[in-house]
mmCIF file of C-alpha atoms in Angstrom:
data_model
loop_
_atom_site.group_PDB
_atom_site.id
_atom_site.type_symbol
_atom_site.label_atom_id
_atom_site.label_comp_id
_atom_site.label_asym_id
_atom_site.label_seq_id
_atom_site.Cartn_x
_atom_site.Cartn_y
_atom_site.Cartn_z
ATOM 1 C CA MET A 46 0.077 0.238 -0.370
ATOM 2 C CA LEU A 47 2.802 2.628 0.776
ATOM 3 C CA GLN A 48 4.668 1.836 -2.219
ATOM 4 C CA LYS A 49 1.427 2.677 -4.206
ATOM 5 C CA PHE A 50 1.195 6.125 -2.461
ATOM 6 C CA LYS A 51 4.664 6.565 -3.894
ATOM 7 C CA ARG A 52 4.207 6.146 -6.970
ATOM 8 C CA MET A 53 1.591 8.906 -6.879
ATOM 9 C CA ASP A 54 1.709 11.960 -9.211
ATOM 10 C CA MET A 55 2.169 14.937 -6.815
ATOM 11 C CA SER A 56 1.886 17.262 -9.348
ATOM 12 C CA ILE A 57 -1.812 15.945 -10.243
ATOM 13 C CA ILE A 58 -2.801 16.170 -6.325
ATOM 14 C CA PHE A 59 -1.327 19.755 -6.048
ATOM 15 C CA ILE A 60 -3.227 20.674 -8.967
ATOM 16 C CA LEU A 61 -6.572 19.212 -7.794
ATOM 17 C CA LEU A 62 -6.030 21.073 -4.833
ATOM 18 C CA ALA A 63 -5.273 24.193 -6.667
ATOM 19 C CA LEU A 64 -8.569 23.604 -8.409
ATOM 20 C CA MET A 65 -10.461 22.859 -4.920
ATOM 21 C CA ALA A 66 -9.444 26.803 -4.087
ATOM 22 C CA PHE A 67 -10.429 27.872 -7.193
ATOM 23 C CA SER A 68 -13.642 26.585 -6.751
ATOM 24 C CA LEU A 69 -14.598 27.303 -3.375
ATOM 25 C CA PHE A 70 -13.139 30.580 -3.057
ATOM 26 C CA SER A 71 -15.333 31.593 -6.445
ATOM 27 C CA ILE A 72 -18.827 29.284 -5.355
ATOM 28 C CA TYR A 73 -18.868 31.590 -1.663
ATOM 29 C CA SER A 74 -18.010 34.976 -3.802
ATOM 30 C CA VAL A 75 -21.387 34.980 -5.907
ATOM 31 C CA THR A 76 -23.744 32.875 -2.664
ATOM 32 C CA ALA A 77 -22.410 34.645 0.161
ATOM 33 C CA GLY A 78 -25.270 36.060 1.755
ATOM 34 C CA ARG A 79 -27.743 35.124 -0.361
ATOM 35 C CA PRO A 80 -30.605 33.142 1.825
ATOM 36 C CA LYS A 81 -31.381 30.005 -0.782
ATOM 37 C CA ILE A 82 -27.657 29.225 -2.023
ATOM 38 C CA GLY A 83 -25.281 31.089 0.665
ATOM 39 C CA HIS A 84 -24.430 27.546 1.936
ATOM 40 C CA TYR A 85 -23.340 26.047 -1.804
ATOM 41 C CA SER A 86 -19.717 26.746 -0.360
ATOM 42 C CA GLU A 87 -20.114 24.482 2.631
ATOM 43 C CA ARG A 88 -21.737 21.813 0.104
ATOM 44 C CA MET A 89 -19.046 21.859 -2.217
ATOM 45 C CA ALA A 90 -16.424 21.247 0.413
ATOM 46 C CA VAL A 91 -18.164 18.281 0.942
ATOM 47 C CA TYR A 92 -18.518 16.996 -2.634
ATOM 48 C CA TYR A 93 -15.127 17.512 -2.782
ATOM 49 C CA ALA A 94 -13.836 15.418 0.383
ATOM 50 C CA VAL A 95 -16.560 12.812 -1.230
ATOM 51 C CA GLY A 96 -14.347 13.313 -4.172
ATOM 52 C CA PHE A 97 -11.096 13.356 -2.827
ATOM 53 C CA ALA A 98 -12.174 9.601 -1.268
ATOM 54 C CA ALA A 99 -13.524 8.533 -4.342
ATOM 55 C CA PHE A 100 -10.740 9.856 -6.049
ATOM 56 C CA LEU A 101 -8.012 7.742 -3.323
ATOM 57 C CA SER A 102 -10.212 4.617 -3.783
ATOM 58 C CA PHE A 103 -9.941 4.727 -7.526
ATOM 59 C CA SER A 104 -6.066 5.451 -7.334
ATOM 60 C CA LEU A 105 -5.448 2.654 -5.586
ATOM 61 C CA THR A 106 -7.406 0.184 -6.762
ATOM 62 C CA SER A 107 -6.010 -1.582 -10.538
ATOM 63 C CA TYR A 108 -8.357 -0.108 -13.403
ATOM 64 C CA LYS A 109 -7.882 -3.477 -14.629
ATOM 65 C CA LEU A 110 -10.974 -4.839 -12.816
ATOM 66 C CA LEU A 111 -13.050 -1.731 -14.669
ATOM 67 C CA ILE A 112 -12.164 -3.142 -17.849
ATOM 68 C CA ARG A 113 -12.783 -6.655 -17.168
ATOM 69 C CA TYR A 114 -16.456 -5.520 -16.129
ATOM 70 C CA ALA A 115 -16.681 -3.092 -18.792
ATOM 71 C CA LEU A 116 -20.018 -4.309 -20.370
ATOM 72 C CA TYR A 117 -21.708 -4.548 -17.089
ATOM 73 C CA ILE A 118 -20.753 -0.999 -16.288
ATOM 74 C CA TYR A 119 -22.020 -0.046 -19.525
ATOM 75 C CA LEU A 120 -25.473 -1.817 -19.231
ATOM 76 C CA PHE A 121 -26.126 -0.222 -15.710
ATOM 77 C CA GLY A 122 -25.542 3.316 -16.946
ATOM 78 C CA LEU A 123 -28.005 2.501 -19.509
ATOM 79 C CA MET A 124 -29.806 1.225 -17.125
ATOM 80 C CA LEU A 125 -30.163 4.649 -15.360
ATOM 81 C CA LEU A 126 -30.583 6.302 -18.483
ATOM 82 C CA VAL A 127 -33.766 5.262 -18.988
ATOM 83 C CA LEU A 128 -34.740 4.877 -15.415
ATOM 84 C CA VAL A 129 -33.677 8.736 -15.552
ATOM 85 C CA LEU A 130 -36.563 9.522 -18.389
ATOM 86 C CA PHE A 131 -39.614 7.426 -16.143
ATOM 87 C CA PHE A 132 -38.573 9.155 -12.535
ATOM 88 C CA GLY A 133 -36.400 11.831 -12.729
ATOM 89 C CA ASN A 134 -36.580 15.322 -12.242
ATOM 90 C CA GLU A 135 -36.540 18.711 -14.594
ATOM 91 C CA TYR A 136 -34.421 21.337 -13.876
ATOM 92 C CA TYR A 137 -33.822 24.274 -16.722
ATOM 93 C CA GLY A 138 -35.608 22.299 -19.155
ATOM 94 C CA ALA A 139 -33.629 19.363 -19.181
ATOM 95 C CA LYS A 140 -35.147 16.227 -17.219
ATOM 96 C CA GLY A 141 -32.014 14.310 -16.048
ATOM 97 C CA TRP A 142 -32.337 13.920 -12.541
ATOM 98 C CA ILE A 143 -32.470 11.244 -9.819
ATOM 99 C CA THR A 144 -33.617 11.897 -6.278
ATOM 100 C CA LEU A 145 -31.534 9.438 -3.445
ATOM 101 C CA PRO A 146 -32.089 9.514 -0.126
ATOM 102 C CA GLY A 147 -30.937 12.350 1.772
ATOM 103 C CA GLY A 148 -31.807 14.967 -0.478
ATOM 104 C CA LEU A 149 -28.953 14.407 -2.894
ATOM 105 C CA SER A 150 -29.612 13.617 -6.854
ATOM 106 C CA LEU A 151 -27.742 11.947 -9.384
ATOM 107 C CA GLN A 152 -27.084 13.403 -12.990
ATOM 108 C CA PRO A 153 -27.069 9.776 -15.065
ATOM 109 C CA ALA A 154 -25.712 11.768 -18.279
ATOM 110 C CA GLU A 155 -22.940 12.741 -16.429
ATOM 111 C CA LEU A 156 -21.700 9.048 -14.976
ATOM 112 C CA PHE A 157 -22.520 7.925 -18.198
ATOM 113 C CA LYS A 158 -19.604 9.931 -19.878
ATOM 114 C CA LEU A 159 -16.630 7.961 -17.584
ATOM 115 C CA PHE A 160 -18.643 4.662 -18.446
ATOM 116 C CA LEU A 161 -18.271 5.212 -21.662
ATOM 117 C CA ILE A 162 -14.769 5.406 -21.729
ATOM 118 C CA ILE A 163 -14.694 2.250 -20.031
ATOM 119 C CA PHE A 164 -16.314 0.575 -22.887
ATOM 120 C CA ILE A 165 -15.475 2.135 -25.864
ATOM 121 C CA SER A 166 -11.652 1.592 -24.436
ATOM 122 C CA PHE A 167 -12.336 -1.816 -23.413
ATOM 123 C CA LEU A 168 -13.273 -2.885 -27.686
ATOM 124 C CA LEU A 169 -10.426 -0.968 -28.694
ATOM 125 C CA MET A 170 -8.615 -2.972 -26.478
ATOM 126 C CA ARG A 171 -9.010 -6.082 -27.747
ATOM 127 C CA LYS A 172 -7.951 -5.352 -31.487
ATOM 128 C CA ARG A 173 -4.597 -5.082 -30.688
ATOM 129 C CA LYS A 174 -3.825 -2.283 -32.290
ATOM 130 C CA ASN A 175 -4.393 -3.049 -35.753
ATOM 131 C CA LYS A 176 -6.175 -1.210 -38.153
ATOM 132 C CA LEU A 177 -10.293 -0.286 -37.820
ATOM 133 C CA LYS A 178 -12.617 -1.901 -39.770
ATOM 134 C CA PHE A 179 -15.660 0.378 -40.514
ATOM 135 C CA TRP A 180 -17.931 -1.799 -40.777
ATOM 136 C CA ARG A 181 -16.695 -4.767 -38.436
ATOM 137 C CA ASP A 182 -15.750 -2.185 -35.709
ATOM 138 C CA VAL A 183 -16.311 1.561 -36.645
ATOM 139 C CA VAL A 184 -20.140 0.610 -36.927
ATOM 140 C CA PRO A 185 -20.344 -1.666 -33.552
ATOM 141 C CA LEU A 186 -18.497 1.452 -31.968
ATOM 142 C CA GLY A 187 -21.366 4.097 -33.329
ATOM 143 C CA PHE A 188 -24.026 1.366 -32.043
ATOM 144 C CA VAL A 189 -23.118 1.550 -28.622
ATOM 145 C CA THR A 190 -22.079 5.708 -28.203
ATOM 146 C CA LEU A 191 -25.580 5.776 -30.118
ATOM 147 C CA VAL A 192 -27.781 3.951 -28.416
ATOM 148 C CA PRO A 193 -27.174 6.462 -24.943
ATOM 149 C CA TRP A 194 -26.818 9.518 -27.229
ATOM 150 C CA ALA A 195 -30.303 9.079 -27.932
ATOM 151 C CA LEU A 196 -31.374 8.604 -24.489
ATOM 152 C CA VAL A 197 -30.108 11.595 -23.453
ATOM 153 C CA MET A 198 -31.520 13.813 -26.078
ATOM 154 C CA LEU A 199 -34.840 13.060 -25.013
ATOM 155 C CA GLN A 200 -33.974 14.242 -21.861
ATOM 156 C CA ASN A 201 -33.630 17.778 -23.595
ATOM 157 C CA ASP A 202 -29.611 17.428 -22.704
ATOM 158 C CA LEU A 203 -27.606 18.415 -25.398
ATOM 159 C CA GLY A 204 -24.695 18.758 -23.679
ATOM 160 C CA ASN A 205 -23.575 15.782 -22.957
ATOM 161 C CA ALA A 206 -25.425 14.093 -24.969
ATOM 162 C CA LEU A 207 -22.581 15.699 -27.769
ATOM 163 C CA SER A 208 -19.968 14.912 -25.232
ATOM 164 C CA TYR A 209 -20.060 11.223 -26.261
ATOM 165 C CA MET A 210 -19.755 11.899 -29.557
ATOM 166 C CA VAL A 211 -16.719 14.092 -28.683
ATOM 167 C CA ILE A 212 -15.811 10.932 -26.787
ATOM 168 C CA LEU A 213 -16.163 8.489 -29.653
ATOM 169 C CA ALA A 214 -14.265 10.646 -32.294
ATOM 170 C CA GLY A 215 -11.009 10.981 -29.250
ATOM 171 C CA LEU A 216 -10.818 7.280 -29.044
ATOM 172 C CA LEU A 217 -11.367 6.336 -32.405
ATOM 173 C CA TRP A 218 -8.479 8.359 -33.757
ATOM 174 C CA VAL A 219 -5.794 7.052 -30.874
ATOM 175 C CA GLY A 220 -7.786 3.456 -31.547
ATOM 176 C CA ASN A 221 -6.076 3.412 -34.911
ATOM 177 C CA ILE A 222 -9.186 4.382 -37.490
ATOM 178 C CA LYS A 223 -7.930 4.538 -41.032
ATOM 179 C CA TYR A 224 -7.367 8.151 -41.885
ATOM 180 C CA SER A 225 -9.654 7.612 -45.051
ATOM 181 C CA HIS A 226 -12.488 7.215 -42.629
ATOM 182 C CA ALA A 227 -11.369 9.896 -40.192
ATOM 183 C CA PHE A 228 -11.549 12.079 -43.307
ATOM 184 C CA ILE A 229 -14.872 11.229 -44.562
ATOM 185 C CA ALA A 230 -16.152 11.283 -40.711
ATOM 186 C CA LEU A 231 -15.003 14.845 -40.455
ATOM 187 C CA ALA A 232 -15.783 16.139 -43.515
ATOM 188 C CA VAL A 233 -19.435 14.788 -43.107
ATOM 189 C CA ALA A 234 -19.318 16.576 -39.581
ATOM 190 C CA PHE A 235 -18.349 19.722 -40.693
ATOM 191 C CA ALA A 236 -20.301 19.864 -43.560
ATOM 192 C CA ALA A 237 -23.119 19.158 -40.917
ATOM 193 C CA VAL A 238 -22.421 21.513 -38.952
ATOM 194 C CA PHE A 239 -22.027 24.379 -41.561
ATOM 195 C CA GLY A 240 -25.037 23.592 -43.183
ATOM 196 C CA GLY A 241 -26.930 24.072 -40.232
ATOM 197 C CA ILE A 242 -25.780 27.080 -38.773
ATOM 198 C CA GLN A 243 -25.637 28.650 -42.638
ATOM 199 C CA ALA A 244 -29.820 27.405 -42.432
ATOM 200 C CA TYR A 245 -30.591 28.499 -39.356
ATOM 201 C CA ILE A 246 -28.909 32.325 -39.923
ATOM 202 C CA HIS A 247 -30.615 32.345 -43.621
ATOM 203 C CA TYR A 248 -34.062 30.610 -42.848
ATOM 204 C CA HIS A 249 -34.342 31.937 -39.350
ATOM 205 C CA ASP A 250 -38.077 32.055 -39.106
ATOM 206 C CA LYS A 251 -38.853 28.466 -41.039
ATOM 207 C CA ALA A 252 -35.713 27.065 -38.211
ATOM 208 C CA VAL A 253 -37.676 28.644 -35.511
ATOM 209 C CA LYS A 254 -40.719 26.901 -36.450
ATOM 210 C CA LEU A 255 -39.438 23.595 -37.360
ATOM 211 C CA ILE A 256 -37.527 23.843 -33.645
ATOM 212 C CA SER A 257 -39.634 24.939 -31.692
ATOM 213 C CA GLU A 258 -43.419 23.805 -32.986
ATOM 214 C CA ASP A 259 -42.352 20.659 -34.333
ATOM 215 C CA LEU A 260 -39.601 19.027 -32.627
ATOM 216 C CA GLY A 261 -40.776 20.700 -29.402
ATOM 217 C CA LYS A 262 -37.204 22.117 -28.502
ATOM 218 C CA LYS A 263 -38.220 25.646 -27.956
ATOM 219 C CA HIS A 264 -35.269 25.994 -25.223
ATOM 220 C CA TRP A 265 -32.759 25.860 -28.066
ATOM 221 C CA ILE A 266 -33.965 28.756 -29.566
ATOM 222 C CA ALA A 267 -32.569 30.391 -26.496
ATOM 223 C CA ARG A 268 -29.170 28.927 -26.981
ATOM 224 C CA PHE A 269 -29.147 29.136 -30.738
ATOM 225 C CA ASP A 270 -30.226 32.624 -31.120
ATOM 226 C CA PRO A 271 -27.693 34.450 -29.036
ATOM 227 C CA TRP A 272 -24.772 32.990 -30.601
ATOM 228 C CA LEU A 273 -25.877 32.997 -33.967
ATOM 229 C CA VAL A 274 -28.072 35.783 -34.777
ATOM 230 C CA PRO A 275 -27.673 38.442 -31.848
ATOM 231 C CA ASP A 276 -29.636 40.985 -33.343
ATOM 232 C CA LEU A 277 -32.473 38.931 -33.778
ATOM 233 C CA ALA A 278 -32.066 37.632 -30.142
ATOM 234 C CA SER A 279 -34.991 38.915 -27.609
ATOM 235 C CA ARG A 280 -33.767 40.654 -24.510
ATOM 236 C CA ASP A 281 -34.347 38.127 -22.455
ATOM 237 C CA VAL A 282 -32.552 34.987 -24.134
ATOM 238 C CA SER A 283 -29.015 36.915 -24.767
ATOM 239 C CA TRP A 284 -29.990 38.121 -21.156
ATOM 240 C CA GLN A 285 -26.999 35.380 -19.859
ATOM 241 C CA THR A 286 -24.560 36.104 -22.683
ATOM 242 C CA TYR A 287 -24.436 39.369 -23.168
ATOM 243 C CA ASN A 288 -24.103 40.256 -19.635
ATOM 244 C CA ALA A 289 -21.421 37.170 -19.759
ATOM 245 C CA LYS A 290 -19.510 39.151 -22.425
ATOM 246 C CA LEU A 291 -19.916 42.791 -20.298
ATOM 247 C CA ALA A 292 -18.529 41.006 -17.085
ATOM 248 C CA ILE A 293 -15.458 39.149 -18.593
ATOM 249 C CA GLY A 294 -14.632 42.349 -20.485
ATOM 250 C CA SER A 295 -14.986 44.466 -17.303
ATOM 251 C CA GLY A 296 -12.462 42.444 -15.883
ATOM 252 C CA GLY A 297 -9.520 43.799 -17.429
ATOM 253 C CA ILE A 298 -6.358 42.576 -16.659
ATOM 254 C CA GLU A 299 -5.876 42.305 -12.790
ATOM 255 C CA GLY A 300 -9.524 41.584 -12.339
ATOM 256 C CA LYS A 301 -11.776 44.121 -10.070
ATOM 257 C CA GLY A 302 -11.003 42.231 -7.159
ATOM 258 C CA TYR A 303 -12.082 38.673 -5.091
ATOM 259 C CA MET A 304 -16.044 39.910 -4.321
ATOM 260 C CA LYS A 305 -16.372 43.320 -6.111
ATOM 261 C CA GLY A 306 -17.372 42.110 -9.858
ATOM 262 C CA THR A 307 -20.380 44.463 -9.946
ATOM 263 C CA THR A 308 -21.959 42.260 -12.705
ATOM 264 C CA ILE A 309 -21.831 39.274 -10.815
ATOM 265 C CA GLN A 310 -22.486 40.393 -7.207
ATOM 266 C CA SER A 311 -25.582 41.948 -8.872
ATOM 267 C CA GLU A 312 -27.053 38.835 -9.931
ATOM 268 C CA ARG A 313 -26.837 39.869 -13.918
ATOM 269 C CA VAL A 314 -25.692 36.437 -14.739
ATOM 270 C CA PRO A 315 -27.816 33.521 -13.918
ATOM 271 C CA LEU A 316 -26.076 30.654 -12.357
ATOM 272 C CA ALA A 317 -23.135 32.552 -11.365
ATOM 273 C CA TYR A 318 -21.735 29.307 -8.909
ATOM 274 C CA ALA A 319 -22.590 26.776 -11.124
ATOM 275 C CA ASP A 320 -22.467 26.674 -15.236
ATOM 276 C CA SER A 321 -21.552 30.396 -15.069
ATOM 277 C CA ILE A 322 -18.653 30.638 -12.707
ATOM 278 C CA PHE A 323 -15.744 31.343 -15.702
ATOM 279 C CA VAL A 324 -17.339 34.906 -15.618
ATOM 280 C CA GLN A 325 -17.108 35.161 -11.644
ATOM 281 C CA ILE A 326 -13.529 34.595 -12.171
ATOM 282 C CA ALA A 327 -12.713 36.559 -15.120
ATOM 283 C CA GLU A 328 -14.571 39.772 -13.864
ATOM 284 C CA GLU A 329 -13.207 39.186 -10.591
ATOM 285 C CA TYR A 330 -9.695 37.688 -10.942
ATOM 286 C CA GLY A 331 -9.370 39.112 -14.297
ATOM 287 C CA PHE A 332 -7.229 38.276 -17.100
ATOM 288 C CA ILE A 333 -4.485 37.256 -15.628
ATOM 289 C CA GLY A 334 -7.119 34.456 -12.698
ATOM 290 C CA SER A 335 -8.113 33.647 -16.058
ATOM 291 C CA SER A 336 -5.262 32.457 -17.587
ATOM 292 C CA VAL A 337 -4.125 30.823 -14.041
ATOM 293 C CA LEU A 338 -7.077 28.618 -13.932
ATOM 294 C CA LEU A 339 -5.998 27.634 -18.009
ATOM 295 C CA LEU A 340 -2.238 26.654 -16.928
ATOM 296 C CA LEU A 341 -3.732 24.616 -14.474
ATOM 297 C CA TYR A 342 -5.907 22.574 -17.201
ATOM 298 C CA PHE A 343 -3.563 22.678 -19.405
ATOM 299 C CA ILE A 344 -0.764 21.092 -16.642
ATOM 300 C CA LEU A 345 -3.008 18.686 -15.622
ATOM 301 C CA ILE A 346 -3.922 17.207 -18.791
ATOM 302 C CA HIS A 347 -0.358 17.303 -19.801
ATOM 303 C CA ARG A 348 0.689 14.377 -16.546
ATOM 304 C CA MET A 349 -1.909 12.616 -17.744
ATOM 305 C CA VAL A 350 -0.080 12.319 -21.624
ATOM 306 C CA LEU A 351 2.791 11.506 -19.758
ATOM 307 C CA ILE A 352 0.970 8.740 -17.704
ATOM 308 C CA ALA A 353 -0.373 7.643 -21.224
ATOM 309 C CA ALA A 354 2.967 7.485 -23.172
ATOM 310 C CA ASP A 355 4.580 5.481 -20.140
ATOM 311 C CA CYS A 356 2.121 2.508 -19.722
ATOM 312 C CA ARG A 357 2.836 -0.618 -20.361
ATOM 313 C CA ASP A 358 -1.163 -2.240 -20.729
ATOM 314 C CA ARG A 359 -2.924 -1.341 -23.842
ATOM 315 C CA ALA A 360 -6.267 -0.135 -22.303
ATOM 316 C CA GLY A 361 -4.724 2.261 -20.225
ATOM 317 C CA PRO A 362 -4.092 5.203 -23.165
ATOM 318 C CA TYR A 363 -7.440 4.517 -24.717
ATOM 319 C CA LEU A 364 -8.866 5.477 -21.173
ATOM 320 C CA ILE A 365 -6.691 8.810 -20.477
ATOM 321 C CA THR A 366 -7.356 9.797 -23.979
ATOM 322 C CA GLY A 367 -11.395 9.475 -23.070
ATOM 323 C CA ILE A 368 -10.679 11.137 -19.912
ATOM 324 C CA ILE A 369 -8.667 13.697 -21.893
ATOM 325 C CA THR A 370 -11.017 14.412 -24.620
ATOM 326 C CA MET A 371 -13.764 14.709 -21.915
ATOM 327 C CA PHE A 372 -12.463 17.572 -19.794
ATOM 328 C CA VAL A 373 -11.262 18.781 -23.299
ATOM 329 C CA TYR A 374 -14.346 19.367 -24.631
ATOM 330 C CA GLN A 375 -15.979 20.491 -21.340
ATOM 331 C CA ILE A 376 -13.146 23.561 -20.531
ATOM 332 C CA PHE A 377 -14.045 24.083 -24.291
ATOM 333 C CA VAL A 378 -17.403 24.506 -24.588
ATOM 334 C CA ASN A 379 -18.275 26.096 -21.298
ATOM 335 C CA ILE A 380 -15.690 28.879 -22.023
ATOM 336 C CA GLY A 381 -16.995 29.041 -25.521
ATOM 337 C CA ALA A 382 -19.782 29.972 -24.584
ATOM 338 C CA PHE A 383 -19.406 33.026 -22.621
ATOM 339 C CA ILE A 384 -16.807 34.891 -25.109
ATOM 340 C CA GLY A 385 -19.314 33.983 -28.079
ATOM 341 C CA LEU A 386 -18.010 30.857 -29.242
ATOM 342 C CA MET A 387 -20.494 28.044 -28.609
ATOM 343 C CA PRO A 388 -23.691 28.450 -27.465
ATOM 344 C CA LEU A 389 -24.465 27.584 -24.466
ATOM 345 C CA THR A 390 -25.326 24.339 -23.633
ATOM 346 C CA GLY A 391 -25.679 23.580 -20.380
ATOM 347 C CA ILE A 392 -21.887 22.010 -19.629
ATOM 348 C CA THR A 393 -19.771 22.546 -16.292
ATOM 349 C CA LEU A 394 -16.420 24.038 -15.857
ATOM 350 C CA PRO A 395 -14.833 20.636 -14.657
ATOM 351 C CA PHE A 396 -14.011 20.954 -11.109
ATOM 352 C CA ILE A 397 -14.988 24.151 -10.645
ATOM 353 C CA SER A 398 -18.483 24.434 -11.127
ATOM 354 C CA PHE A 399 -20.936 23.577 -8.410
ATOM 355 C CA GLY A 400 -22.152 20.125 -8.554
ATOM 356 C CA GLY A 401 -22.163 16.949 -6.690
ATOM 357 C CA THR A 402 -22.211 14.193 -9.629
ATOM 358 C CA SER A 403 -19.830 15.787 -12.282
ATOM 359 C CA LEU A 404 -17.247 16.788 -9.571
ATOM 360 C CA VAL A 405 -17.347 13.294 -8.027
ATOM 361 C CA ILE A 406 -17.564 12.357 -11.738
ATOM 362 C CA ASN A 407 -14.179 14.539 -12.489
ATOM 363 C CA MET A 408 -12.598 12.664 -9.441
ATOM 364 C CA VAL A 409 -12.782 9.304 -10.122
ATOM 365 C CA SER A 410 -11.739 9.791 -13.655
ATOM 366 C CA ILE A 411 -8.540 11.329 -11.914
ATOM 367 C CA GLY A 412 -8.318 8.607 -10.022
ATOM 368 C CA VAL A 413 -8.111 6.118 -12.916
ATOM 369 C CA VAL A 414 -5.834 8.137 -14.518
ATOM 370 C CA MET A 415 -4.024 7.802 -11.501
ATOM 371 C CA SER A 416 -4.489 4.232 -11.096
ATOM 372 C CA ILE A 417 -3.097 3.592 -14.316
ATOM 373 C CA ARG A 418 0.052 5.456 -13.198
ATOM 374 C CA ILE A 419 0.265 2.966 -10.310
ATOM 375 C CA HIS A 420 -0.867 0.121 -11.918
ATOM 376 C CA GLY A 421 -0.033 0.499 -15.369
ATOM 377 C CA GLN A 422 4.162 -0.554 -15.665
ATOM 378 C CA GLU A 423 2.423 -4.332 -14.395
ATOM 379 C CA GLU A 424 2.677 -7.011 -16.831
ATOM 380 C CA GLU A 425 -0.523 -7.087 -19.298
ATOM 381 C CA GLU A 426 -3.117 -9.534 -17.854
ATOM 382 C CA PRO A 427 -6.035 -10.756 -20.251
ATOM 383 C CA PHE A 428 -8.776 -10.067 -18.030
ATOM 384 C CA PRO A 429 -11.403 -11.776 -20.548
ATOM 385 C CA LEU A 430 -15.063 -11.333 -20.815
ATOM 386 C CA PRO A 431 -16.695 -13.320 -18.343
ATOM 387 C CA GLU A 432 -18.239 -16.171 -20.267
ATOM 388 C CA SER A 433 -21.988 -15.499 -18.160
ATOM 389 C CA THR A 434 -22.076 -12.141 -19.374
ATOM 390 C CA VAL A 435 -22.682 -12.740 -23.442
ATOM 391 C CA GLU A 436 -24.393 -16.240 -22.908
ATOM 392 C CA SER A 437 -26.985 -15.159 -20.819
ATOM 393 C CA GLY A 438 -29.843 -12.413 -21.097
ATOM 394 C CA TRP A 439 -31.450 -10.264 -23.647
ATOM 395 C CA TYR A 440 -28.883 -8.821 -24.823
ATOM 396 C CA GLY A 441 -26.413 -11.586 -24.909
ATOM 397 C CA LYS A 442 -26.795 -11.886 -29.266
ATOM 398 C CA VAL A 443 -26.295 -8.399 -29.517
ATOM 399 C CA PHE A 444 -22.841 -8.419 -27.677
ATOM 400 C CA GLN A 445 -21.574 -11.467 -28.426
ATOM 401 C CA ARG A 446 -21.272 -10.017 -32.189
ATOM 402 C CA ILE A 447 -19.914 -7.114 -30.494
ATOM 403 C CA ARG A 448 -17.214 -9.089 -28.715
ATOM 404 C CA ASN A 449 -16.567 -11.531 -31.665
ATOM 405 C CA GLY A 450 -16.280 -8.209 -34.054
ATOM 406 C CA PHE A 451 -13.649 -6.918 -32.404
ATOM 407 C CA ASN A 452 -11.593 -10.262 -31.474
ATOM 408 C CA ARG A 453 -10.810 -11.286 -35.027
ATOM 409 C CA ASN A 454 -7.143 -9.313 -35.955
#
């Protein structure tokens, strides 16, 4: 046990402590003195305590157990995504939270990001670094991603649904996808996004009718209009992004000072303790404070890349790649939404935004990375999928075909 502690990457632990300080001070700044949310900084401290406990637990446990039971983990995650459709609570237009005993809430869509990374990593490691075949390999991977994507889209959670596709793309790239397949996929994705944006701008009225009335996604208009057609956006839907840009710009180089951000402290930016917390950082800590935060993220990702490079096991680099992709996506989408690069999607800023499920999953993810550092130098073990998993149950035939496909070299 002592040897495992000695092999931990202390740089990562230091970064986690620095991010915790960022989070707690920022949340306190925007919640202090407000009756309904004044205790959120204390709650976040409790979430961090739970998160560090989870981080240590997963660090000291071999990540290879996750790979061994990847299918069980994946199916459990799908079960949660189905349950939330029937028994979930709705917040801010998304029906994605399950109430737990003690008043706690669980967001399965956040949890499933890690589950998906584990399952795709399990499938890719069985290829032994051979080139991925389109029908035999890429299509099954797309299928296991499309199912949870559809379930999360039914929850009206666009941000997390898109993260599944980004995770798949990142893992396919390191999973040795053919360059021709990657090029075609990128061309199709670019054409779809560019064409969709141009159609929304030039046929705005028809697009609004299609999205809000025909598809029943009226809340999407409040996200797309301030991003793509700010001149046509109503004052109500552009309120958050307008004030966010104003606050970020007014922060300047050094910021206005702790708890002195006029826009943030006057509550003109909704959810400043959660999704919009970067606005508080930019206004009160300025460009310097924002740069320090981004530097911490950069160092954290750099350390994870080094751990992946040193790992002798096939599954480890795949797991770390998926986790890095998840973090980069969240950071880019969250910050990009408040500087006009992306629409608002409700994605939290990793380790900073208030939220128990998001924080604990992020800490567990880093725990998995630390486990790879500790156990990744060990000789690779086969860890076959338990035969009972694919020989019984209604899902047996489907996953038997997936497994057989990935067993062929």
